[in-house]
CSV table of C-alpha atoms in Angstrom, one decimal:
chain,number,residue,atom,x,y,z
S,1,UNK,CA,16.1,92.6,170.4
S,2,UNK,CA,12.7,93.0,171.0
S,3,UNK,CA,10.0,91.0,169.4
S,4,UNK,CA,8.8,93.1,166.4
S,5,UNK,CA,10.7,96.1,166.9
S,6,UNK,CA,11.3,97.8,163.6
S,7,UNK,CA,14.3,98.1,162.1
S,8,UNK,CA,16.4,101.3,160.5
S,9,UNK,CA,14.9,99.6,157.1
S,10,UNK,CA,11.6,100.1,158.0
S,11,UNK,CA,11.8,103.4,159.8
S,12,UNK,CA,13.7,104.8,156.6
S,13,UNK,CA,11.2,103.1,154.3
S,14,UNK,CA,8.4,104.8,156.1
S,15,UNK,CA,10.0,108.4,155.9
S,16,UNK,CA,10.5,107.7,152.3
S,17,UNK,CA,6.8,106.7,151.8
S,18,UNK,CA,5.5,109.6,154.1
S,19,UNK,CA,8.0,112.1,152.8
S,20,UNK,CA,9.3,112.9,155.7
S,21,UNK,CA,12.5,113.9,157.2
S,22,UNK,CA,14.7,111.6,159.6
S,23,UNK,CA,17.2,112.0,162.1
S,24,UNK,CA,19.4,109.6,163.7
S,25,UNK,CA,21.4,109.9,166.9
S,26,UNK,CA,24.7,108.2,166.7
S,27,UNK,CA,25.9,106.6,170.4
S,28,UNK,CA,28.9,108.2,171.6
S,29,UNK,CA,28.9,107.6,175.0
S,30,UNK,CA,30.2,103.9,174.5
S,31,UNK,CA,33.2,105.4,172.2
S,32,UNK,CA,34.6,108.1,174.4
S,33,UNK,CA,37.7,106.6,175.7
S,34,UNK,CA,38.0,104.2,172.5
S,35,UNK,CA,37.5,106.8,169.8
S,36,UNK,CA,39.3,105.0,166.7
S,37,UNK,CA,36.3,102.2,167.3
S,38,UNK,CA,33.8,104.7,167.1
S,39,UNK,CA,35.4,106.1,163.8
S,40,UNK,CA,35.8,103.2,162.5
S,41,UNK,CA,31.9,101.9,162.9
S,42,UNK,CA,30.7,105.5,162.0
S,43,UNK,CA,32.2,105.7,158.7
S,44,UNK,CA,31.5,102.1,158.0
S,45,UNK,CA,27.7,103.0,158.6
S,46,UNK,CA,27.5,105.8,156.7
S,47,UNK,CA,29.4,103.8,154.1
S,48,UNK,CA,26.4,101.5,154.5
S,49,UNK,CA,23.4,103.8,154.1
S,50,UNK,CA,24.5,105.6,150.9
S,51,UNK,CA,25.3,102.3,149.4
S,52,UNK,CA,21.6,101.5,150.4
S,53,UNK,CA,21.9,99.0,152.7
S,54,UNK,CA,19.3,99.8,154.7
S,55,UNK,CA,16.8,100.9,151.5
S,56,UNK,CA,16.5,104.2,149.6
S,57,UNK,CA,17.0,107.3,151.9
S,58,UNK,CA,14.7,109.9,152.7
S,59,UNK,CA,14.9,113.5,150.7
S,60,UNK,CA,16.7,114.8,154.4
S,61,UNK,CA,18.5,112.9,156.9
S,62,UNK,CA,20.6,114.2,159.8
S,63,UNK,CA,23.0,112.3,161.8
S,64,UNK,CA,23.2,113.9,165.7
S,65,UNK,CA,26.2,112.8,167.1
S,66,UNK,CA,24.5,112.3,170.6
S,67,UNK,CA,25.3,111.8,174.2
S,68,UNK,CA,26.2,115.4,175.0
S,69,UNK,CA,27.1,116.0,178.7
S,70,UNK,CA,29.2,119.0,179.9
S,71,UNK,CA,30.8,117.0,182.2
S,72,UNK,CA,32.2,114.6,179.7
S,73,UNK,CA,35.7,115.0,180.2
S,74,UNK,CA,35.7,117.1,183.7
S,75,UNK,CA,36.8,115.6,186.7
S,76,UNK,CA,36.6,117.6,190.0
S,77,UNK,CA,36.3,120.8,188.2
S,78,UNK,CA,39.0,120.0,186.2
S,79,UNK,CA,38.9,119.4,182.0
S,80,UNK,CA,41.4,117.3,179.9
S,81,UNK,CA,40.7,117.7,176.5
S,82,UNK,CA,41.4,114.6,174.2
S,83,UNK,CA,40.0,111.1,174.5
S,84,UNK,CA,37.1,111.3,177.2
S,85,UNK,CA,35.4,114.6,176.4
S,86,UNK,CA,32.7,115.4,173.7
S,87,UNK,CA,34.4,117.5,171.5
S,88,UNK,CA,37.1,115.6,171.1
S,89,UNK,CA,34.8,112.8,169.9
S,90,UNK,CA,32.5,115.0,167.7
S,91,UNK,CA,35.5,116.6,166.5
S,92,UNK,CA,36.9,113.0,165.2
S,93,UNK,CA,32.9,111.6,164.1
S,94,UNK,CA,32.2,114.7,162.0
S,95,UNK,CA,35.8,114.3,160.5
S,96,UNK,CA,35.0,110.2,159.7
S,97,UNK,CA,31.2,111.5,157.9
S,98,UNK,CA,33.3,113.7,155.7
S,99,UNK,CA,35.3,111.2,155.0
S,100,UNK,CA,32.5,109.3,153.3
S,101,UNK,CA,30.8,112.2,151.7
S,102,UNK,CA,33.9,113.6,150.5
S,103,UNK,CA,34.3,110.3,148.4
S,104,UNK,CA,34.3,110.9,144.8
S,105,UNK,CA,33.1,107.0,144.6
S,106,UNK,CA,30.0,107.7,146.6
S,107,UNK,CA,26.6,108.9,145.3
S,108,UNK,CA,26.3,112.2,144.9
S,109,UNK,CA,22.5,112.1,144.9
S,110,UNK,CA,22.9,110.2,148.0
S,111,UNK,CA,25.6,112.2,149.2
S,112,UNK,CA,23.1,115.5,149.4
S,113,UNK,CA,21.1,114.1,151.3
S,114,UNK,CA,23.0,113.5,154.8
S,115,UNK,CA,23.7,116.4,157.3
S,116,UNK,CA,25.1,116.2,160.7
S,117,UNK,CA,24.2,117.8,163.8
S,118,UNK,CA,26.2,118.5,167.0
S,119,UNK,CA,25.1,119.0,170.5
S,120,UNK,CA,25.4,122.6,171.4
S,121,UNK,CA,26.5,122.3,175.5
S,122,UNK,CA,24.1,122.9,178.4
S,123,UNK,CA,26.9,125.4,179.9
S,124,UNK,CA,27.6,128.9,178.8
S,125,UNK,CA,31.1,128.6,179.2
S,126,UNK,CA,33.2,125.8,180.8
S,127,UNK,CA,31.1,123.1,179.1
S,128,UNK,CA,30.3,125.1,175.1
S,129,UNK,CA,34.3,126.1,175.4
S,130,UNK,CA,35.5,122.3,176.2
S,131,UNK,CA,33.4,121.3,173.3
S,132,UNK,CA,34.0,123.6,170.4
S,133,UNK,CA,37.6,124.1,171.1
S,134,UNK,CA,38.1,120.7,169.9
S,135,UNK,CA,36.3,120.6,166.9
S,136,UNK,CA,38.1,122.0,163.8
S,137,UNK,CA,37.4,125.0,161.9
S,138,UNK,CA,36.8,122.5,158.8
S,139,UNK,CA,34.3,120.3,160.6
S,140,UNK,CA,32.5,123.0,162.1
S,141,UNK,CA,31.9,124.4,159.1
S,142,UNK,CA,30.5,120.8,157.8
S,143,UNK,CA,28.0,120.7,160.6
S,144,UNK,CA,24.5,121.6,159.2
S,145,UNK,CA,22.7,122.3,162.8
S,146,UNK,CA,23.3,122.5,166.6
S,147,UNK,CA,21.3,120.7,168.8
S,148,UNK,CA,19.5,122.1,171.6
S,149,UNK,CA,17.7,120.1,174.1
S,150,UNK,CA,14.3,121.2,175.9
S,151,UNK,CA,12.4,118.8,178.7
S,152,UNK,CA,8.6,118.4,178.4
S,153,UNK,CA,7.7,118.5,182.0
S,154,UNK,CA,4.8,119.5,184.6
S,155,UNK,CA,5.1,122.9,185.5
S,156,UNK,CA,7.3,125.4,184.3
S,157,UNK,CA,9.7,125.7,187.6
S,158,UNK,CA,10.4,122.0,186.9
S,159,UNK,CA,11.1,122.4,183.4
S,160,UNK,CA,13.2,125.9,184.0
S,161,UNK,CA,15.2,123.7,186.6
S,162,UNK,CA,16.2,121.4,184.1
S,163,UNK,CA,17.5,122.8,181.2
S,164,UNK,CA,16.9,126.3,181.9
S,165,UNK,CA,14.6,126.3,178.9
S,166,UNK,CA,13.0,129.7,180.4
S,167,UNK,CA,15.4,131.6,180.5
S,168,UNK,CA,15.8,133.8,178.0
S,169,UNK,CA,19.1,136.0,178.7
S,170,UNK,CA,20.6,132.2,179.5
S,171,UNK,CA,19.2,130.6,176.1
S,172,UNK,CA,21.0,134.0,174.3
S,173,UNK,CA,24.4,133.6,176.1
S,174,UNK,CA,24.4,130.4,175.1
S,175,UNK,CA,23.5,131.0,171.2
S,176,UNK,CA,26.0,133.8,171.4
S,177,UNK,CA,29.1,131.4,172.1
S,178,UNK,CA,28.0,129.1,169.9
S,179,UNK,CA,27.6,131.4,167.1
S,180,UNK,CA,30.7,132.9,168.3
S,181,UNK,CA,32.8,129.5,167.4
S,182,UNK,CA,30.8,129.2,164.0
S,183,UNK,CA,31.7,132.8,163.0
S,184,UNK,CA,35.1,132.2,163.3
S,185,UNK,CA,35.3,129.1,161.9
S,186,UNK,CA,34.1,130.7,158.4
S,187,UNK,CA,36.0,134.1,159.0
S,188,UNK,CA,33.0,136.1,160.0
S,189,UNK,CA,31.5,135.0,156.3
S,190,UNK,CA,29.4,132.4,157.9
S,191,UNK,CA,26.1,131.6,156.7
S,192,UNK,CA,22.9,131.1,158.6
S,193,UNK,CA,23.1,128.9,161.9
S,194,UNK,CA,20.9,126.5,162.1
S,195,UNK,CA,19.1,125.2,165.4
S,196,UNK,CA,17.9,121.6,166.3
S,197,UNK,CA,15.6,121.5,169.3
S,198,UNK,CA,15.5,117.9,170.5
S,199,UNK,CA,12.9,116.8,172.9
S,200,UNK,CA,14.4,114.5,175.9
S,201,UNK,CA,12.2,113.9,178.4
S,202,UNK,CA,9.0,112.2,176.5
S,203,UNK,CA,8.1,108.9,177.9
S,204,UNK,CA,10.1,109.8,181.3
S,205,UNK,CA,9.9,112.8,183.2
S,206,UNK,CA,7.1,114.2,181.1
S,207,UNK,CA,3.9,114.7,182.3
S,208,UNK,CA,1.1,114.5,181.4
S,209,UNK,CA,2.7,111.4,179.5
S,210,UNK,CA,0.5,111.8,176.7
S,211,UNK,CA,2.6,115.0,175.6
């Protein structure tokens, strides 16, 4: 622990005091091949959140299932579903969060403040299909927003090369692919699909650094 580093209790208190929304990335890479432990840890953590172990919750709390990469589950161009892939783990984590939020013993006022974010993926076909094919319709319906990564680099060419952020047709294909899964999960009566844009290069590739 870094000396003087603020913890979750401090951050939540600041969010409450400033009436700010709060988003937290749930680490997933460490659990890729030990999903059972991840489910147990996520379940315990969400219960602690709702029980007030870290203080009062802000009005809106987003738990983002993080560390997505389209290569998770792929070896030598072949995808193997199950443990070791982001879609499998995301499905398990969503189920774990739902098990807590849907438990009648929990505080309903706190439960209503928790939402779930899932990574969209970084490729149009293989990566996204590998993710969403493994998420059950019931769990997909529990997702509040789909997270898309952006990068702040020193010029448009570098940014486009990093994440295709300036290729409008590519972005439209990605969104359409995810929306197809979303609509299917809701039997074509889906509510609006919300997108959360997340910056990943601050403090690293961003130039100038002040950005």
